XYZ file of C-alpha atoms in Angstrom:
687
model
C 74.501 109.202 58.126
C 72.646 108.024 61.228
C 69.232 108.817 59.730
C 69.815 106.299 56.961
C 70.183 103.448 59.401
C 67.341 101.496 60.955
C 66.898 99.671 64.231
C 65.476 96.171 64.405
C 61.936 95.942 65.752
C 62.975 93.573 68.540
C 65.519 96.154 69.727
C 62.853 98.853 69.813
C 60.482 96.561 71.662
C 63.060 95.598 74.274
C 64.035 99.243 74.738
C 60.424 100.304 75.204
C 59.787 97.541 77.704
C 62.876 98.595 79.683
C 61.902 102.269 79.570
C 58.371 101.445 80.724
C 59.835 99.452 83.589
C 62.122 102.282 84.688
C 59.287 104.789 84.387
C 56.922 102.551 86.352
C 59.517 102.200 89.095
C 59.876 105.975 89.431
C 56.101 106.421 89.574
C 55.690 103.617 92.097
C 58.403 105.115 94.282
C 56.548 108.442 94.242
C 53.249 106.760 95.111
C 54.942 105.008 98.043
C 57.284 107.851 98.899
C 57.151 107.521 102.676
C 57.853 103.799 102.499
C 60.677 103.767 99.957
C 62.421 106.972 101.052
C 63.770 105.695 104.328
C 67.055 105.662 102.409
C 67.977 108.257 99.771
C 67.563 107.324 96.113
C 67.664 108.913 92.662
C 65.965 107.586 89.518
C 66.687 107.823 85.801
C 63.439 109.520 84.813
C 64.217 111.602 81.705
C 67.579 109.903 81.170
C 66.239 106.473 80.205
C 66.708 106.573 76.417
C 70.470 107.135 76.362
C 71.042 104.752 79.274
C 69.104 101.931 77.651
C 70.645 102.597 74.230
C 74.080 102.161 75.794
C 73.291 99.217 78.047
C 71.768 97.129 75.281
C 75.026 97.229 73.314
C 77.389 96.158 76.065
C 78.888 92.672 76.271
C 79.939 90.520 79.248
C 83.620 91.316 78.621
C 82.935 95.038 78.945
C 83.211 97.105 82.112
C 80.628 99.690 83.098
C 80.775 102.434 85.688
C 77.206 103.735 86.025
C 76.506 106.702 88.229
C 73.756 107.091 90.810
C 71.014 108.051 88.316
C 71.551 105.023 86.066
C 68.870 102.554 87.155
C 67.591 102.320 83.555
C 71.092 101.344 82.471
C 71.099 98.588 85.078
C 67.773 97.322 83.805
C 69.193 97.483 80.292
C 72.040 95.101 81.100
C 69.606 92.565 82.530
C 69.027 93.449 86.173
C 65.488 92.945 87.499
C 63.515 95.651 89.280
C 63.549 93.342 92.309
C 67.379 93.419 92.360
C 67.411 97.197 92.405
C 64.666 97.344 95.007
C 66.629 95.147 97.387
C 69.237 97.898 97.334
C 66.594 100.625 97.490
C 65.442 99.131 100.797
C 68.977 98.172 101.988
C 68.140 94.487 102.259
C 70.472 91.642 103.135
C 70.284 90.093 99.665
C 70.942 93.351 97.806
C 73.140 91.854 95.044
C 75.400 94.884 94.898
C 76.360 95.673 98.479
C 74.341 93.577 100.913
C 72.486 96.644 102.165
C 75.591 98.756 102.674
C 75.264 101.468 100.075
C 72.712 103.588 98.264
C 70.223 102.712 95.540
C 71.761 102.509 92.064
C 75.290 102.255 93.435
C 76.045 98.937 91.765
C 78.939 96.513 91.914
C 78.480 93.423 89.818
C 80.565 90.427 88.810
C 78.057 88.248 86.946
C 79.433 86.132 84.115
C 76.647 87.086 81.695
C 76.717 90.858 82.240
C 79.211 93.700 81.957
C 81.461 93.895 84.998
C 80.766 96.777 87.395
C 83.457 97.514 90.001
C 82.407 99.460 93.080
C 82.267 103.232 92.979
C 81.410 105.837 95.578
C 78.875 108.642 95.680
C 81.656 111.212 95.408
C 80.764 113.058 92.210
C 82.873 112.055 89.233
C 85.211 109.836 91.226
C 84.431 106.882 88.938
C 86.262 108.541 86.031
C 89.728 107.628 87.290
C 89.029 103.975 88.252
C 87.186 103.417 84.960
C 90.089 104.907 83.022
C 92.315 102.582 85.032
C 90.314 99.649 83.664
C 90.920 100.914 80.122
C 94.630 101.347 80.894
C 94.683 97.783 82.190
C 92.954 96.497 79.065
C 95.542 98.246 76.922
C 98.403 96.832 78.967
C 97.043 93.296 78.705
C 96.782 93.677 74.938
C 100.357 95.004 74.700
C 101.888 92.102 76.653
C 99.610 89.328 75.385
C 97.520 88.792 78.506
C 94.228 89.606 76.765
C 91.617 86.959 75.983
C 92.317 85.863 72.402
C 89.034 83.942 72.188
C 86.912 87.103 72.211
C 85.412 88.122 68.900
C 84.835 91.689 70.118
C 87.526 93.549 72.037
C 86.313 94.809 75.424
C 85.737 98.431 76.289
C 84.830 100.579 79.269
C 81.819 102.838 79.724
C 82.144 105.597 82.291
C 78.810 107.311 82.921
C 78.865 110.851 84.298
C 76.550 113.720 84.997
C 77.552 116.919 83.228
C 77.981 118.753 86.537
C 80.699 116.311 87.564
C 82.853 117.257 84.577
C 83.921 120.386 86.453
C 85.815 118.154 88.913
C 89.608 118.266 88.651
C 89.891 114.481 88.749
C 87.825 114.264 85.563
C 90.564 116.232 83.832
C 93.156 113.722 85.054
C 91.119 110.861 83.605
C 90.527 112.611 80.260
C 94.203 113.537 80.051
C 95.355 109.931 80.485
C 92.723 108.537 78.135
C 93.750 111.000 75.437
C 97.485 110.604 76.087
C 97.464 106.800 76.063
C 94.570 106.385 73.582
C 92.533 104.116 75.825
C 89.404 102.118 74.867
C 86.854 104.033 76.922
C 83.502 105.716 76.307
C 82.745 108.673 78.559
C 78.966 108.991 78.527
C 78.007 112.399 79.896
C 74.324 112.871 80.650
C 73.593 116.593 80.699
C 70.307 117.630 82.332
C 71.428 121.173 83.032
C 71.431 120.864 86.813
C 73.734 120.113 89.719
C 71.355 119.883 92.678
C 69.774 123.306 92.860
C 72.477 125.130 90.920
C 71.987 125.201 87.158
C 74.520 125.082 84.344
C 74.620 128.859 83.868
C 75.819 129.245 87.455
C 78.398 126.479 87.523
C 79.860 125.675 84.097
C 81.824 127.750 81.612
C 81.103 125.124 78.955
C 79.396 121.782 78.624
C 81.230 118.472 78.450
C 81.295 118.412 74.649
C 82.940 121.819 74.538
C 85.312 120.932 77.397
C 86.484 117.782 75.631
C 87.773 119.847 72.710
C 90.737 120.807 74.878
C 92.033 117.221 75.039
C 93.877 116.266 71.861
C 93.006 112.676 71.051
C 89.625 112.638 72.792
C 86.900 112.652 70.155
C 83.552 114.062 71.283
C 80.023 114.147 69.886
C 76.836 115.779 71.183
C 73.438 114.122 70.742
C 69.821 114.267 71.852
C 69.920 111.713 74.658
C 66.130 111.773 74.986
C 65.701 110.291 71.513
C 66.234 106.535 71.669
C 66.806 106.016 67.955
C 69.368 108.795 67.693
C 71.058 107.615 70.865
C 71.176 103.958 69.855
C 72.655 104.639 66.419
C 75.198 107.121 67.773
C 76.328 104.752 70.524
C 76.494 101.916 67.986
C 78.972 103.923 65.901
C 80.995 104.968 68.929
C 81.224 101.447 70.330
C 82.304 100.104 66.938
C 85.029 102.745 66.791
C 86.316 101.986 70.276
C 86.281 98.210 69.810
C 88.179 98.433 66.523
C 90.388 101.505 66.872
C 91.050 101.320 70.650
C 90.700 105.025 71.391
C 88.553 107.177 73.686
C 85.317 108.914 72.742
C 83.098 111.240 74.752
C 79.354 111.299 74.100
C 77.546 114.368 75.415
C 73.843 113.503 75.686
C 71.326 116.262 76.389
C 68.502 114.935 78.571
C 65.718 116.328 80.754
C 65.556 115.661 84.497
C 61.940 114.627 85.104
C 62.192 113.489 88.703
C 63.863 114.878 91.791
C 67.624 115.189 92.074
C 67.259 112.658 94.876
C 64.332 111.650 97.027
C 65.654 114.058 99.657
C 65.720 117.133 97.391
C 62.276 117.821 95.913
C 62.358 119.462 92.484
C 59.386 121.726 93.151
C 61.458 123.578 95.775
C 63.799 125.125 93.231
C 62.984 124.113 89.621
C 61.422 126.641 87.253
C 61.903 124.612 84.076
C 59.668 121.616 84.740
C 57.238 122.215 81.873
C 60.041 122.638 79.364
C 61.745 119.509 80.679
C 58.530 117.464 80.387
C 58.225 118.523 76.739
C 61.450 116.523 76.120
C 60.304 113.341 77.861
C 61.957 110.353 76.069
C 58.976 108.096 76.771
C 56.478 109.510 74.202
C 59.316 109.868 71.677
C 60.153 106.167 71.843
C 56.490 105.221 71.966
C 55.878 107.105 68.711
C 58.939 105.474 67.157
C 57.429 102.067 67.873
C 54.099 103.100 66.383
C 55.942 104.328 63.303
C 57.619 100.921 63.038
C 54.395 98.928 62.907
C 53.573 98.274 66.560
C 49.903 98.630 67.451
C 48.487 100.757 70.228
C 47.245 97.602 71.943
C 50.712 96.036 71.889
C 52.180 99.112 73.553
C 49.443 99.245 76.193
C 50.115 95.609 76.959
C 53.843 96.288 77.462
C 53.064 99.243 79.716
C 50.622 97.318 81.885
C 52.947 94.348 82.185
C 55.758 96.642 83.366
C 53.550 98.163 86.051
C 52.446 94.726 87.238
C 56.004 93.385 87.447
C 57.276 96.457 89.253
C 54.450 96.426 91.802
C 54.970 92.735 92.539
C 58.742 93.178 92.844
C 58.379 96.030 95.315
C 55.934 93.983 97.371
C 58.396 91.080 97.455
C 61.383 93.310 98.173
C 59.646 94.879 101.157
C 59.216 91.404 102.653
C 62.879 90.485 102.118
C 65.188 89.952 105.066
C 67.209 92.809 106.534
C 70.897 92.400 107.368
C 71.729 91.149 110.849
C 74.110 92.936 113.233
C 76.698 90.267 112.457
C 76.635 91.238 108.769
C 78.384 94.479 109.675
C 81.636 92.631 110.261
C 82.178 90.874 106.938
C 84.287 91.722 103.864
C 86.370 94.532 105.298
C 89.295 92.606 103.806
C 89.610 89.632 101.507
C 91.546 86.718 103.052
C 95.277 86.805 102.363
C 97.303 83.651 101.681
C 100.333 85.072 103.514
C 99.872 84.226 107.183
C 103.353 83.196 108.333
C 106.986 84.081 107.727
C 108.558 81.851 105.108
C 111.805 81.680 103.156
C 115.342 82.564 104.180
C 115.727 85.961 105.798
C 119.565 85.924 105.765
C 120.835 83.488 103.125
C 124.505 82.583 103.363
C 125.100 83.321 99.670
C 123.655 86.844 99.734
C 125.376 90.127 100.581
C 124.362 92.973 102.821
C 122.512 95.619 100.840
C 120.967 98.996 101.482
C 117.239 99.227 102.121
C 116.341 100.845 98.790
C 117.950 97.952 96.925
C 116.015 95.361 98.899
C 112.827 96.918 97.590
C 114.210 97.240 94.068
C 115.215 93.580 93.999
C 111.826 92.545 95.398
C 109.987 94.373 92.612
C 112.340 92.986 89.973
C 111.762 89.422 91.188
C 107.999 89.969 91.171
C 108.037 91.382 87.655
C 110.144 88.488 86.357
C 107.693 85.981 87.779
C 104.358 87.745 87.257
C 103.451 89.392 83.986
C 100.454 90.925 85.757
C 102.831 93.078 87.816
C 103.554 96.604 86.582
C 104.977 99.765 88.093
C 104.097 103.380 87.403
C 104.256 106.849 88.921
C 106.069 110.136 88.464
C 109.622 109.776 87.087
C 109.885 106.028 87.747
C 110.340 105.300 84.032
C 113.477 104.653 82.027
C 115.299 107.984 82.170
C 115.491 108.314 85.947
C 114.094 105.215 87.616
C 112.658 107.192 90.529
C 113.989 110.201 92.407
C 115.499 107.777 94.927
C 116.584 105.325 92.185
C 114.082 102.906 93.708
C 113.023 101.784 90.207
C 116.440 102.015 88.554
C 116.920 99.721 85.504
C 113.381 98.291 85.727
C 112.078 100.038 82.595
C 115.113 98.852 80.628
C 114.596 95.291 81.834
C 110.821 95.040 81.473
C 109.831 97.617 78.880
C 108.119 100.987 78.881
C 104.671 99.387 78.858
C 105.331 97.804 82.271
C 107.344 100.547 83.968
C 106.210 103.996 82.916
C 105.898 107.614 83.918
C 102.604 109.279 84.623
C 101.784 112.980 84.552
C 101.757 114.846 87.870
C 98.462 113.256 88.832
C 98.478 111.675 92.276
C 94.727 111.088 92.149
C 95.087 109.141 88.915
C 98.108 107.205 90.169
C 96.184 106.016 93.232
C 92.667 105.661 91.802
C 93.638 103.927 88.566
C 94.742 100.924 90.614
C 91.063 100.170 91.248
C 90.599 99.569 87.530
C 93.918 97.815 87.074
C 93.052 95.393 89.865
C 89.560 94.857 88.451
C 90.984 93.447 85.216
C 93.310 91.095 87.089
C 96.525 93.094 87.204
C 98.710 93.905 90.209
C 99.859 97.526 90.068
C 102.706 98.864 92.173
C 102.456 102.644 92.173
C 104.277 105.447 93.881
C 103.883 109.035 94.971
C 107.266 110.770 95.058
C 107.017 112.038 98.631
C 104.512 111.618 101.427
C 103.879 115.361 101.117
C 102.432 114.732 97.652
C 99.909 112.130 98.734
C 97.169 114.639 99.534
C 95.639 114.857 96.017
C 95.494 111.045 96.009
C 93.680 110.713 99.331
C 90.264 111.246 97.744
C 90.711 108.132 95.613
C 92.467 106.179 98.374
C 89.610 106.830 100.770
C 86.492 106.822 98.574
C 87.414 104.185 95.985
C 90.394 102.047 96.989
C 89.777 101.446 100.692
C 86.014 100.855 100.571
C 85.708 98.734 97.444
C 85.833 95.321 99.095
C 83.478 96.259 101.919
C 80.881 98.140 99.883
C 80.858 95.561 97.082
C 80.211 92.870 99.704
C 83.523 91.199 98.912
C 83.214 91.141 95.118
C 85.850 93.752 94.267
C 88.821 93.909 96.651
C 91.499 96.207 95.241
C 94.853 94.471 95.027
C 97.496 97.180 94.800
C 100.666 98.484 96.435
C 101.204 102.196 97.017
C 104.819 103.076 97.836
C 105.325 106.314 99.761
C 108.800 107.708 100.562
C 108.339 109.428 103.907
C 110.072 111.272 106.702
C 112.662 113.988 107.310
C 116.204 113.632 106.015
C 118.925 115.980 104.831
C 117.068 119.311 104.929
C 114.214 118.229 102.714
C 112.181 121.140 103.944
C 108.422 121.533 104.348
C 107.397 119.784 101.115
C 109.619 116.692 101.192
C 109.809 115.701 104.857
C 106.361 115.127 106.297
C 105.118 112.132 108.226
C 101.531 111.263 107.322
C 100.832 107.923 108.984
C 98.133 109.280 111.281
C 96.070 110.279 108.265
C 96.663 106.962 106.504
C 95.857 104.860 109.574
C 92.505 106.629 109.813
C 91.489 105.176 106.457
C 89.859 101.814 107.178
C 90.157 99.083 104.576
C 93.847 99.425 103.746
C 96.908 97.677 105.160
C 99.917 99.782 106.122
C 103.570 98.794 106.424
C 106.347 100.975 107.838
C 109.541 98.880 107.852
C 112.792 99.861 109.549
C 115.225 97.742 107.525
C 115.770 96.177 104.126
C 114.875 92.594 104.996
C 111.536 93.641 106.436
C 110.846 95.845 103.409
C 111.498 93.012 100.986
C 109.442 90.491 102.954
C 106.542 92.901 103.367
C 106.689 93.904 99.692
C 106.347 90.252 98.688
C 103.503 89.705 101.160
C 101.774 92.827 99.861
C 101.970 91.578 96.290
C 100.173 88.358 97.150
C 97.619 90.124 99.345
C 94.298 90.725 97.554
C 93.827 93.977 99.488
C 95.252 97.486 99.095
C 98.583 98.060 100.817
C 100.424 101.298 101.560
C 104.149 100.898 102.253
C 105.710 103.876 104.009
C 109.453 103.858 103.268
C 111.607 106.267 105.258
C 113.889 107.964 102.774
C 116.493 108.561 105.491
C 116.893 104.773 105.774
C 117.145 104.062 102.030
C 120.969 104.213 101.932
C 121.747 104.345 105.693
C 123.420 107.717 105.192
C 121.942 109.068 108.404
C 124.287 108.496 111.341
C 123.186 105.550 113.430
C 121.067 103.800 110.775
C 123.499 101.063 109.745
C 120.988 98.497 111.066
C 118.715 99.358 108.128
C 121.240 97.541 105.906
C 120.607 93.792 105.932
C 121.486 90.629 104.108
C 119.111 90.471 101.174
C 116.468 87.806 101.885
C 115.809 84.972 99.453
C 113.368 85.378 96.586
C 110.700 83.334 98.372
C 110.955 85.270 101.639
C 107.622 86.676 102.818
C 106.794 88.484 106.020
C 103.123 88.544 107.031
C 101.424 91.764 108.032
C 100.518 92.173 111.693
C 103.680 90.527 113.109
C 105.801 92.912 115.170
C 109.477 92.194 115.831
C 111.067 92.422 119.266
C 114.402 93.804 118.078
C 115.762 94.104 121.614
C 114.393 91.618 124.120
C 114.802 91.597 127.893
C 113.748 89.167 130.612
C 111.306 90.000 133.420
C 113.281 91.704 136.196
C 111.527 92.585 139.438
C 114.682 94.060 140.943
C 115.115 96.667 138.172
C 113.084 99.364 136.533
C 112.378 98.192 132.980
C 110.396 99.552 130.060
C 109.225 98.909 126.521
C 109.699 101.167 123.521
C 107.043 100.749 120.835
C 108.135 102.267 117.542
C 108.583 101.847 113.787
C 110.627 103.187 110.876
C 113.323 105.675 111.910
C 112.137 105.414 115.517
C 113.631 101.918 115.736
C 117.111 103.314 115.091
C 116.714 106.163 117.555
C 115.633 103.593 120.144
C 118.497 101.188 119.419
C 121.085 103.947 119.592
C 119.563 105.477 122.720
C 119.665 102.147 124.606
C 123.211 100.994 123.824
C 124.009 101.306 127.528
C 120.685 99.940 128.788
C 120.040 96.872 126.636
C 119.151 94.811 129.697
C 116.403 97.174 130.873
C 114.730 98.424 127.676
C 112.802 96.174 125.325
C 112.209 97.526 121.801
C 109.247 96.440 119.696
C 109.373 97.298 115.993
C 105.765 97.323 114.783
C 106.712 96.751 111.114
C 103.051 97.189 110.135
C 100.707 99.868 111.473
C 97.672 97.959 110.229
C 97.090 95.241 111.067
C 98.704 95.967 114.422
C 100.301 93.222 116.499
C 98.534 94.097 119.740
C 99.447 90.762 121.326
C 103.199 91.377 121.137
C 102.779 95.001 122.272
C 100.686 94.201 125.325
C 102.774 91.199 126.374
C 105.913 93.327 126.348
C 104.358 96.219 128.281
C 102.834 93.934 130.900
C 106.285 92.397 131.368
C 108.277 95.637 131.654
C 105.576 97.758 133.402
C 106.483 100.989 131.554
C 106.092 102.112 127.955
C 107.328 104.825 125.599
C 105.897 105.197 122.092
C 108.399 106.769 119.686
C 107.296 108.380 116.434
C 108.606 110.952 113.969
C 105.194 112.578 113.647
C 104.120 115.496 115.799
C 102.380 113.776 118.692
C 99.177 115.810 119.034
C 96.211 113.790 117.683
C 98.612 111.218 116.252
C 98.668 107.471 115.639
C 101.271 107.241 118.410
C 99.033 108.986 120.933
C 96.112 106.753 119.980
C 98.328 103.710 120.418
C 99.570 104.920 123.794
C 95.954 105.373 124.883
C 95.158 101.834 123.786
C 98.150 100.488 125.711
C 97.144 102.441 128.803
C 93.638 101.026 128.570
C 94.728 97.418 128.039
C 97.666 97.343 130.451
C 96.488 99.723 133.185
C 96.727 97.174 136.028
C 100.315 96.310 135.058
C 101.704 99.831 134.612
C 104.078 101.569 137.023
C 103.969 104.851 135.071
C 101.837 106.614 132.476
C 102.416 105.528 128.894
C 104.447 108.318 127.299
C 105.087 109.425 123.735
C 107.848 111.313 121.999
C 107.717 112.721 118.498
C 108.341 115.861 116.504
C 107.415 119.266 117.789
C 103.804 120.233 117.116
C 104.580 122.796 114.426
C 102.843 123.163 111.029
C 105.796 122.043 108.882
C 109.405 120.902 108.959
C 111.636 123.892 108.160
C 114.368 123.800 105.524
C 117.199 125.056 107.729
C 119.130 122.103 109.177
C 119.227 123.536 112.707
C 115.480 124.070 112.686
C 114.911 120.610 111.168
C 116.912 118.915 113.913
C 115.114 120.975 116.539
C 111.795 119.856 115.081
C 112.291 116.092 114.854
C 113.290 113.492 117.459
C 116.849 112.214 117.785
C 118.813 109.587 119.662
C 119.605 112.128 122.377
C 115.984 113.230 122.802
C 114.796 109.629 123.002
C 117.525 108.827 125.536
C 116.398 111.706 127.759
C 112.806 110.477 127.598
C 113.893 106.933 128.487
C 115.754 108.216 131.553
C 112.732 110.266 132.610
C 110.416 107.278 132.333
C 112.753 104.827 134.088
C 112.987 107.235 137.036
C 109.220 107.721 137.264
């Protein structure tokens, strides 16, 4: 069928010009290897035909996720060699990242080109965010948020190397695309190599064969070194996706004609170079132009022009300005509009509610007001509404397209928010327990947290990740962990850990309006105040417009400066607030308690003012204290307040054991309690 079709001469000419440009860039980089290889780069040499064939058929409403070998694809969507070279040399005006990330790691938000959200170098990690874009497109179409003026429905292209398809997160992406029938093209470029390991060593099957295991994911295999075959095949696939809104995988066989990267020279390990060169897409396309009436002179002219442009662009790029030291400190976060507490915290017409309901009501109010808001995760859908009933009734009220279950795929749950945010949605997602967050950390760290910074502010990820956390009721080793020290070591995310319902609702609302990623740690032992001594977690439900800004601690028990008495400050959060309140019932005039409310940003001003006033400090956490957030905070306090202290800053937390045991006696021995905190307070006051 494809052989019967023809390609317009202007398409062939543009493709050849782009291929010549990409080829000339690779050759120029090799000629100037010592100059251009200060920073690592990879080029598309051998892959150009399929990349250009795809790029030329994308529209501004489409989203593309190129991978690190896709410089020909970037040229094909309209980028100049100069643009790519600014990134090659890590220059200040690099349009993708401002000199922050590698060559051919694009992020683009130009009105006249396909949109390219940020992606990392972690192999295959773009599959989940790109599938999240397709999921977002589908959602917008289902609820009427899509752009009705578009003649052609948008789609997503996710470009992958065949070696990356062995990654587990690729399976999560394919599974969701097939399950939900999402409008995405997975373009797999297969050159037979990882770095030095070849396909025989590392893959039981290629991507085309692998895709057969996913019902609903159509796959084709083509010669990606033949431009005509590639262009016509991609044309058919794109037409199918735009019209039928379903996923397709294209497996394109290509040769690798340059090094894996500039740092790994192919002559060190390759034994197939002659065979690979026999499949070079350049002479194939050149002959196709000759067969379509172009003259030898016309082709020579195109080739020479490409070399001239590329040489001039490299010369100009080398003269471009480098970033300044001050440029390091921009775009870690996008500015948030929520900077002060607003609304009624304790309205007279509202009743006291448990903490879990404060969150539920907050999400319900957000969903009523904002059609862009949706909620998904494991078991949050209609039948159950969350294992803690934290999403109860929401699916019935807002529909299965807005509140839905996902497979057991924490990586997808977390990473898909990158794509959802990119298309203008605001996802609220959940992992069932903090213990289950580990598979999602790869996406949280590599994609979610770094997107704003490495895209130079173009693609902040606006999402909320809810994480039930902490020990309660013999949850055992897989439902009780505290993980805040790991989360706080991921820069680029905001972290809340509220101790009561009003704070949870106010922080949830602030998080929704924040353009940055937010993790809310919600202690499951506080959800219903069933744990003895946690009645203070119940609060009057705040008003709908109540917002509580991040980075504002709350002095829940305040004392005055008292020179005649020994006084101290407790710095804590979550369940620790209740241990502290209960432990100080008889010493309210000598112990000040600061509830952090958010772990990042941290209200250092309130912390240090309190400690300087009281002269002693205890940091209370539920985590084991070795190498913990609490220990780091106590070190910071010691450093800042050293001249004011009358005792070392102390910490109390769980025992430093590998896991929380199931047996209730062992659990209580492991974690802090009111009594343990009280003993520590007495020790510190006597110091």
